[in-house]
Amino acid sequence: MSAIIVVGTQWGDEGKGKIIDFVSEQADMVVRHQGGNNAGHTVVSGDVVYKLHLIPSGILYPETDCVIANGVVVDPRVFLEEVEYLHQRGIGTERLRVSSEAHLIMPYHLVFDSLAEDRLGTQKLGTTLRGVGPAYMDKASRMGVRVGDLLQPEVFRDRLERVLSEKNHLLSKAYGRDQFDFEDMLEQYLAYGEQMRPYIANTSVVINRAIDAGKRVLFEGAQGTMLDIDHGTYPFVTSSHPIAGGACIGAGVGPTKIDAVYGVVKCYTSRVGDGPFPTELLDATGDAIRQEGQEYGTTTGRPRRIGWLDTVALRHAARVNGLTGLAVTRLDVLDHLDWIQIAVAYRYRGEVMTELPDSLEELSEVEPVLETMEGWKTSITGARRIDDLPAATRRYLDRIAELVGVPLALVSVGRERTNTIVLKPLF
Ligand code: GDP
Ligand code: IMO
Ligand code: MG
């Protein structure tokens, strides 16, 4: 296997960072292809906990090349801070590249993100307020500024002048806000460009060369399938394509180059931000899982909403991603439960539905059809092979694979690299 994609199958925070870090040991290159620093990926290596938002989790391996490809929206300030964060921990970044075609998150995008949420009031999306949505809006409306522009002062001056006059007009006339100073922003961003210069490249060429040379390339998804702008719970979604197809567009790689797609599945569900959540637990069980799993956002610190595993949503994820294997995470978080429930279908106005409805209104009204399974009531963090797991844990895992219709590849029973059971190597 030369090129594989790892995606989130739920509403994000499935444990992609841990799985990608684990698989990165065998990868020659790790590529991020969508989203921005709205992502929060936690990787535990020995005593150190790394929190990465923009730079691929593969950076922790000194031999692995890392790429931030064209589909990512890059906040240069955050990029440089994260580079510094890694340097301070003795992690080199010489092997990091960022696409000249990636769009920039600019200061006005952060302001517009907050303004849009404020205006929506109770209808707000609960965004991470990192300016991601407004940056993708500008990309689609051909008002974006790109990483490569920073290296051409005249081009950048010209583009920024046009864009900023439009943004300033909106800010002051529509919202009564202060305007941004053009010269200040120009100077600051050209300086960022100089600092980023060694990292900037034509990443589609870099990635395709690696694949063609038989190198092992891992495409690292951020967010999750249910947050995909087309295939998620619109409008309660992010503005990019976290699904597998997004990797091709976001990295400039043809679909014929991809060998396999793995879905990361947290063995229950969490969601941070607003929107429908059919299996949500608003009771003591939900609180207990949140507490046990320390389910608080890596990026915003918000408590995550918790629910049972939803295999209707997972079958949707299997279909839209073309999943070839599952990586099930956080099984140890359920260690203390007497019983566990799993949604096998939905009920909508008395009728059973086995596919995710394509209307948000219907999804908001459905009740989950729950199956109850026995818990295992013992610590499983020490398990290294599938046979080390209690029979009840294996029954739960087998049932997930059966209901989703995709075989298991990895099982994660703790935060550390070593707390991982391999059923089928990803590469
Ligand atoms: P991501 O956004 O998908 O990368 O996930 P996050 O990093 O935001 O959240 C997942 C959290 O779960 C992190 O704190 C991980 O360290 C942790 N984690 C991942 N796998 C496991 C696991 O199998 N067991 C436990 N207890 N924690 C895990
Ligand atoms: P990782 O990669 C969980 C959610 C936000 C909000 C919606 C839109 O860590 O899994 P945005 O700021 O993207 O415009 O917000 O998407 N969201 C995430 N939820 N994990 C993430 O990333 C997320 N990135 C965005 O909470 O509901
Ligand atoms: Mg996260």
XYZ file of C-alpha atoms and ligand atoms in Angstrom:
483
model
C 0.000 0.000 0.000
C 1.480 3.300 -1.000
C -1.227 5.924 -0.410
C -3.871 5.655 2.290
C -6.417 8.061 3.688
C -7.454 8.199 7.345
C -10.720 10.051 8.003
C -12.954 10.837 10.948
C -16.300 9.050 10.643
C -18.320 11.028 13.190
C -18.381 14.678 14.317
C -14.627 15.021 14.824
C -12.406 14.212 17.827
C -12.559 10.494 17.111
C -8.911 10.082 18.096
C -7.494 10.673 14.612
C -4.351 12.277 16.065
C -3.482 9.170 18.054
C -4.200 6.790 15.145
C -2.315 8.929 12.633
C 0.640 9.225 14.983
C 0.632 5.443 15.415
C 0.515 4.788 11.665
C 3.006 7.584 10.907
C 5.811 5.430 12.208
C 5.479 3.436 8.987
C 4.754 6.424 6.747
C 7.288 8.307 4.639
C 4.975 11.293 4.283
C 1.904 12.631 6.113
C -0.355 15.135 4.367
C -3.059 17.426 5.713
C -5.459 18.386 2.957
C -8.442 20.266 4.439
C -9.611 22.337 7.371
C -7.429 24.678 9.340
C -6.547 25.275 12.954
C -10.139 24.490 13.904
C -8.745 20.953 14.270
C -7.270 19.791 17.555
C -5.228 16.594 17.462
C -3.780 15.213 20.669
C -0.818 12.867 20.511
C 0.722 11.252 23.566
C 4.333 10.190 23.295
C 5.812 8.904 26.540
C 5.304 11.599 29.144
C 4.682 14.343 26.629
C 1.246 15.376 25.359
C 1.360 17.228 22.030
C -1.561 19.301 20.830
C -1.443 20.100 17.147
C -3.934 22.170 15.195
C -2.373 22.689 11.790
C 0.851 20.764 11.337
C 0.347 17.039 10.544
C 0.652 14.690 13.515
C 3.415 12.833 11.620
C 5.862 15.650 12.454
C 6.801 13.875 15.694
C 8.781 11.297 13.696
C 12.117 12.731 12.522
C 12.114 10.625 9.339
C 8.619 11.542 8.155
C 7.971 14.289 5.611
C 4.936 16.434 6.428
C 2.830 18.470 4.044
C 0.112 21.067 4.504
C -1.530 20.884 1.108
C -3.575 23.296 -1.003
C -6.958 22.429 0.521
C -5.978 23.625 4.002
C -6.651 27.196 5.123
C -3.534 28.477 6.840
C -3.343 31.153 9.510
C 0.332 32.200 9.201
C 0.475 33.378 12.802
C -0.739 29.972 14.006
C 1.577 28.174 11.585
C 4.629 30.008 12.919
C 3.523 29.568 16.533
C 3.116 25.838 15.999
C 6.554 25.604 14.379
C 7.946 27.377 17.435
C 5.962 25.089 19.788
C 7.615 22.083 18.122
C 11.105 23.612 18.151
C 10.769 24.297 21.871
C 10.110 20.591 22.359
C 13.111 19.606 20.285
C 11.082 18.597 17.207
C 12.579 19.675 13.894
C 10.460 21.075 11.068
C 12.903 20.848 8.123
C 10.702 18.155 6.618
C 7.584 20.321 6.633
C 6.144 21.848 3.447
C 3.158 24.110 2.936
C 1.386 24.628 -0.360
C 1.770 27.966 -2.118
C -1.852 27.458 -3.241
C -3.280 27.107 0.273
C -5.518 30.022 1.208
C -4.674 32.276 4.122
C -6.824 32.889 7.163
C -6.561 36.656 7.620
C -7.404 38.759 10.706
C -10.694 39.907 9.167
C -11.777 36.250 8.805
C -11.626 35.842 12.577
C -13.715 38.967 13.051
C -16.315 37.847 10.494
C -16.494 34.378 12.096
C -17.482 35.983 15.435
C -19.824 38.496 13.844
C -21.688 35.743 11.966
C -22.083 33.670 15.125
C -23.259 36.707 17.127
C -25.855 37.546 14.525
C -27.168 33.961 14.452
C -27.766 34.125 18.214
C -29.588 30.958 19.325
C -29.236 29.567 15.783
C -25.425 29.783 15.976
C -23.307 26.930 14.590
C -20.894 26.866 17.499
C -17.844 27.348 15.263
C -14.330 27.295 16.687
C -14.042 31.035 15.831
C -10.747 30.448 14.045
C -11.888 32.175 10.845
C -12.091 28.926 8.894
C -15.584 29.418 7.417
C -14.952 33.001 6.234
C -11.587 31.977 4.692
C -13.277 29.230 2.641
C -16.029 31.707 1.704
C -13.423 34.036 0.247
C -11.757 31.147 -1.560
C -15.061 30.199 -3.207
C -15.912 33.792 -4.043
C -12.444 34.335 -5.560
C -11.540 36.905 -2.897
C -8.907 34.781 -1.202
C -5.261 35.507 -0.559
C -2.875 32.561 -0.866
C 0.320 31.485 0.839
C 2.358 31.951 -2.343
C 1.174 35.563 -2.656
C 3.180 36.384 0.465
C 6.388 35.786 -1.468
C 5.543 38.352 -4.149
C 5.278 41.742 -2.424
C 3.765 43.561 -5.404
C 1.183 40.875 -6.081
C 0.313 40.666 -2.402
C 0.030 44.458 -2.024
C -2.328 44.594 -4.955
C -4.546 41.754 -3.826
C -4.662 42.815 -0.204
C -5.495 46.383 -1.153
C -8.520 45.278 -3.144
C -9.732 42.708 -0.634
C -9.146 44.838 2.458
C -10.988 47.835 1.060
C -14.015 45.563 0.560
C -13.677 44.032 4.058
C -13.154 47.415 5.716
C -16.188 48.779 3.938
C -18.307 45.907 5.270
C -16.847 46.149 8.757
C -17.503 49.840 9.175
C -20.668 50.295 7.123
C -22.535 47.062 7.843
C -21.275 46.245 11.329
C -20.067 49.589 12.738
C -16.681 48.069 13.549
C -13.163 49.493 13.356
C -11.335 49.129 10.072
C -8.008 47.319 9.674
C -4.954 49.396 8.728
C -3.738 48.369 5.289
C -0.045 49.268 5.686
C 0.203 47.518 9.067
C -1.342 44.343 7.731
C 0.790 44.435 4.586
C 3.985 44.756 6.573
C 3.055 42.070 9.060
C 2.016 39.520 6.431
C 5.042 40.091 4.207
C 7.152 39.440 7.298
C 5.217 36.216 7.929
C 5.861 35.282 4.298
C 9.613 35.656 4.778
C 9.480 33.405 7.846
C 7.430 30.837 5.950
C 9.546 30.953 2.782
C 11.638 27.823 3.498
C 8.482 25.773 3.894
C 6.542 26.936 0.833
C 6.374 24.562 -2.140
C 4.269 23.165 -4.965
C 2.958 20.371 -2.792
C 0.948 18.521 -5.443
C 4.269 17.834 -7.179
C 5.939 16.863 -3.898
C 3.151 14.432 -2.932
C 2.741 12.821 -6.359
C 6.488 12.305 -6.673
C 6.470 10.514 -3.346
C 3.584 8.248 -4.361
C 5.157 7.523 -7.749
C 8.409 6.600 -6.046
C 6.519 3.991 -4.006
C 6.826 5.959 -0.761
C 4.168 5.390 1.861
C 1.940 8.449 1.984
C -0.705 8.963 4.651
C -3.474 11.522 4.160
C -4.533 12.833 7.540
C -8.165 13.924 7.802
C -9.263 16.657 10.153
C -12.832 17.022 11.482
C -15.186 14.182 10.552
C -17.650 12.920 7.953
C -20.684 14.366 9.730
C -19.037 17.802 9.576
C -18.473 17.575 5.790
C -20.010 20.532 4.003
C -21.795 18.265 1.484
C -22.250 15.003 3.357
C -22.599 16.179 6.951
C -25.431 17.696 8.945
C -25.586 20.944 6.969
C -25.584 23.768 8.064
C -24.057 22.473 11.321
C -20.841 21.523 9.538
C -17.417 22.892 8.809
C -16.642 24.563 5.472
C -14.374 21.910 3.971
C -14.497 18.269 2.855
C -13.297 15.975 5.638
C -14.406 12.916 3.626
C -11.938 10.807 1.648
C -12.722 12.503 -1.665
C -11.554 15.764 -0.092
C -8.032 14.378 0.094
C -7.758 14.213 -3.697
C -8.921 17.789 -4.235
C -7.136 19.136 -1.207
C -3.801 17.577 -2.107
C -3.866 17.569 -5.902
C -3.761 13.778 -6.145
C -5.928 11.689 -8.472
C -8.340 9.108 -6.987
C -6.565 6.343 -8.917
C -3.533 6.862 -6.680
C -5.355 5.974 -3.451
C -5.083 2.403 -2.186
C -7.214 2.320 0.940
C -9.412 4.467 3.194
C -9.587 3.920 6.942
C -12.264 5.406 9.172
C -11.523 6.368 12.761
C -14.519 5.486 14.944
C -14.763 6.546 18.566
C -16.663 3.697 20.269
C -19.294 6.172 21.434
C -20.150 9.554 19.887
C -19.166 13.094 20.765
C -20.000 16.406 19.214
C -18.713 19.869 20.036
C -20.807 22.652 18.593
C -24.486 22.805 17.799
C -26.767 20.720 15.579
C -28.777 17.485 15.725
C -27.324 14.510 17.576
C -29.735 11.542 17.595
C -27.953 9.384 20.190
C -27.097 12.230 22.590
C -27.102 11.305 26.290
C -28.293 14.170 28.443
C -28.174 12.093 31.620
C -25.752 10.784 34.230
C -24.360 8.153 31.809
C -23.381 10.918 29.382
C -21.784 12.889 32.218
C -19.893 9.807 33.386
C -18.479 9.126 29.905
C -17.525 12.804 29.508
C -15.730 12.673 32.838
C -14.048 9.327 32.283
C -13.021 10.266 28.735
C -12.078 13.865 29.636
C -14.197 14.975 26.711
C -13.338 18.662 26.502
C -12.391 20.281 23.182
C -8.675 20.372 22.311
C -9.129 23.645 20.426
C -11.770 25.524 22.404
C -11.933 23.670 25.734
C -15.717 23.313 25.402
C -17.349 20.266 27.066
C -18.156 17.813 24.286
C -21.715 16.513 23.925
C -21.759 12.741 24.428
C -23.949 9.949 23.020
C -24.034 6.242 22.205
C -22.400 4.902 19.086
C -24.555 5.662 16.051
C -24.164 3.012 13.362
C -26.683 4.723 11.061
C -24.266 7.655 10.831
C -21.358 5.210 10.517
C -22.938 3.359 7.584
C -23.319 6.742 5.912
C -19.618 7.367 6.616
C -18.711 3.925 5.218
C -20.585 4.742 2.015
C -19.461 8.321 1.342
C -15.836 7.553 2.175
C -15.664 4.076 0.633
C -14.125 2.817 3.880
C -11.937 -0.274 3.644
C -11.182 -0.630 7.366
C -12.063 0.758 10.784
C -9.855 2.043 13.588
C -11.980 1.930 16.744
C -10.729 4.177 19.556
C -11.288 4.856 23.257
C -12.683 1.453 24.162
C -11.098 1.778 27.614
C -13.321 4.780 28.353
C -16.288 2.368 28.562
C -14.490 -0.003 30.986
C -16.677 0.876 33.955
C -20.115 0.567 32.311
C -22.513 -2.295 33.200
C -24.075 -2.105 29.766
C -23.559 -0.201 26.558
C -26.058 0.850 23.933
C -25.592 1.126 20.220
C -27.979 2.729 17.704
C -28.796 0.272 14.920
C -31.499 2.369 13.208
C -33.665 5.448 13.711
C -37.393 5.758 14.237
C -39.089 8.677 12.501
C -42.801 9.249 13.119
C -43.305 5.550 13.852
C -41.274 4.267 10.904
C -37.886 2.564 11.142
C -35.108 4.144 9.059
C -31.818 2.402 8.399
C -30.209 5.182 6.331
C -29.297 8.651 7.508
C -32.102 11.025 6.441
C -31.008 13.715 4.013
C -33.140 16.351 5.730
C -31.851 18.065 8.839
C -35.417 18.527 10.069
C -36.003 14.758 9.964
C -32.642 14.074 11.597
C -33.571 16.487 14.396
C -36.761 14.511 15.062
C -35.551 10.895 14.864
C -35.277 8.625 17.902
C -32.492 6.072 17.941
C -33.389 2.362 17.891
C -30.989 1.066 20.530
C -29.550 -2.369 21.084
C -28.155 -3.109 24.550
C -24.906 -4.983 25.018
C -23.182 -6.201 28.114
C -20.229 -4.168 29.442
C -16.874 -5.772 30.333
C -16.266 -4.085 33.694
C -12.521 -4.490 33.724
C -9.535 -2.447 32.599
C -8.505 -3.249 29.015
C -5.698 -0.681 28.594
C -3.057 -3.399 28.945
C -4.407 -5.450 26.014
C -1.944 -5.818 23.134
C -3.648 -8.472 21.035
C -7.300 -8.934 20.201
C -7.327 -12.163 22.225
C -6.301 -10.199 25.333
C -9.678 -8.442 25.285
C -12.618 -9.790 27.319
C -15.290 -11.651 25.352
C -17.821 -8.827 25.907
C -15.403 -6.268 24.397
C -14.835 -8.480 21.371
C -18.597 -8.914 20.937
C -19.005 -5.132 20.973
C -16.257 -4.689 18.378
C -17.611 -7.460 16.147
C -21.080 -5.962 16.323
C -19.723 -2.570 15.226
C -17.957 -4.108 12.223
C -21.071 -6.108 11.350
C -23.473 -3.156 11.589
C -21.178 -0.829 9.643
C -20.238 -3.500 7.109
C -16.511 -2.700 7.255
C -13.783 -4.882 8.863
C -11.732 -3.796 11.874
C -8.104 -2.832 11.271
C -6.984 -1.152 14.518
C -8.341 -0.994 18.042
C -7.181 1.662 20.497
C -7.418 0.970 24.228
C -5.559 3.976 25.623
C -3.884 7.263 24.726
C -0.334 5.941 24.330
C 1.144 4.558 21.132
C 1.550 1.205 22.831
C -2.153 0.994 23.690
C -2.999 -0.114 20.168
C -4.063 -3.496 18.789
C -3.334 -4.161 15.125
C -5.662 -6.558 13.316
C -4.544 -5.510 9.852
C -1.552 -3.234 9.178
C -2.695 -0.049 7.436
C 0.305 0.051 5.078
P -8.895 14.045 16.964
O -9.382 15.442 16.790
O -9.704 13.049 16.218
O -7.428 13.905 16.717
O -9.125 13.707 18.502
P -8.731 14.635 19.739
O -7.257 14.582 19.912
O -9.390 15.967 19.663
O -9.465 13.870 20.912
C -9.225 12.538 21.158
C -8.699 12.356 22.581
O -8.746 10.974 22.884
C -7.245 12.750 22.811
O -7.137 13.299 24.090
C -6.471 11.432 22.737
O -5.300 11.432 23.503
C -7.487 10.504 23.305
N -7.433 9.117 22.836
C -7.234 8.634 21.591
N -7.382 7.296 21.575
C -7.680 6.944 22.846
C -7.973 5.703 23.478
O -8.012 4.637 22.868
N -8.253 5.740 24.812
C -8.252 6.885 25.535
N -8.529 6.825 26.824
N -7.984 8.069 24.967
C -7.721 8.100 23.636
P -10.841 17.697 14.810
O -9.905 17.638 13.632
C -14.773 18.629 16.391
C -16.973 21.899 14.499
C -17.239 23.115 15.346
C -18.587 23.541 14.771
C -18.417 23.257 13.281
C -17.995 24.455 12.449
O -10.179 17.979 16.096
O -11.712 16.486 14.834
P -15.672 25.713 12.159
O -14.822 26.434 13.150
O -14.991 24.570 11.485
O -16.340 26.634 11.163
O -16.883 25.104 13.045
O -17.420 22.250 13.191
N -15.555 21.494 14.392
C -15.037 20.444 15.033
N -15.583 19.604 15.937
N -13.512 18.439 15.987
C -12.959 19.240 15.060
O -11.744 19.006 14.514
C -13.707 20.333 14.575
N -13.474 21.322 13.687
C -14.614 22.012 13.579
O -17.331 22.794 16.704
O -19.603 22.700 15.244
Mg -9.922 17.088 17.891
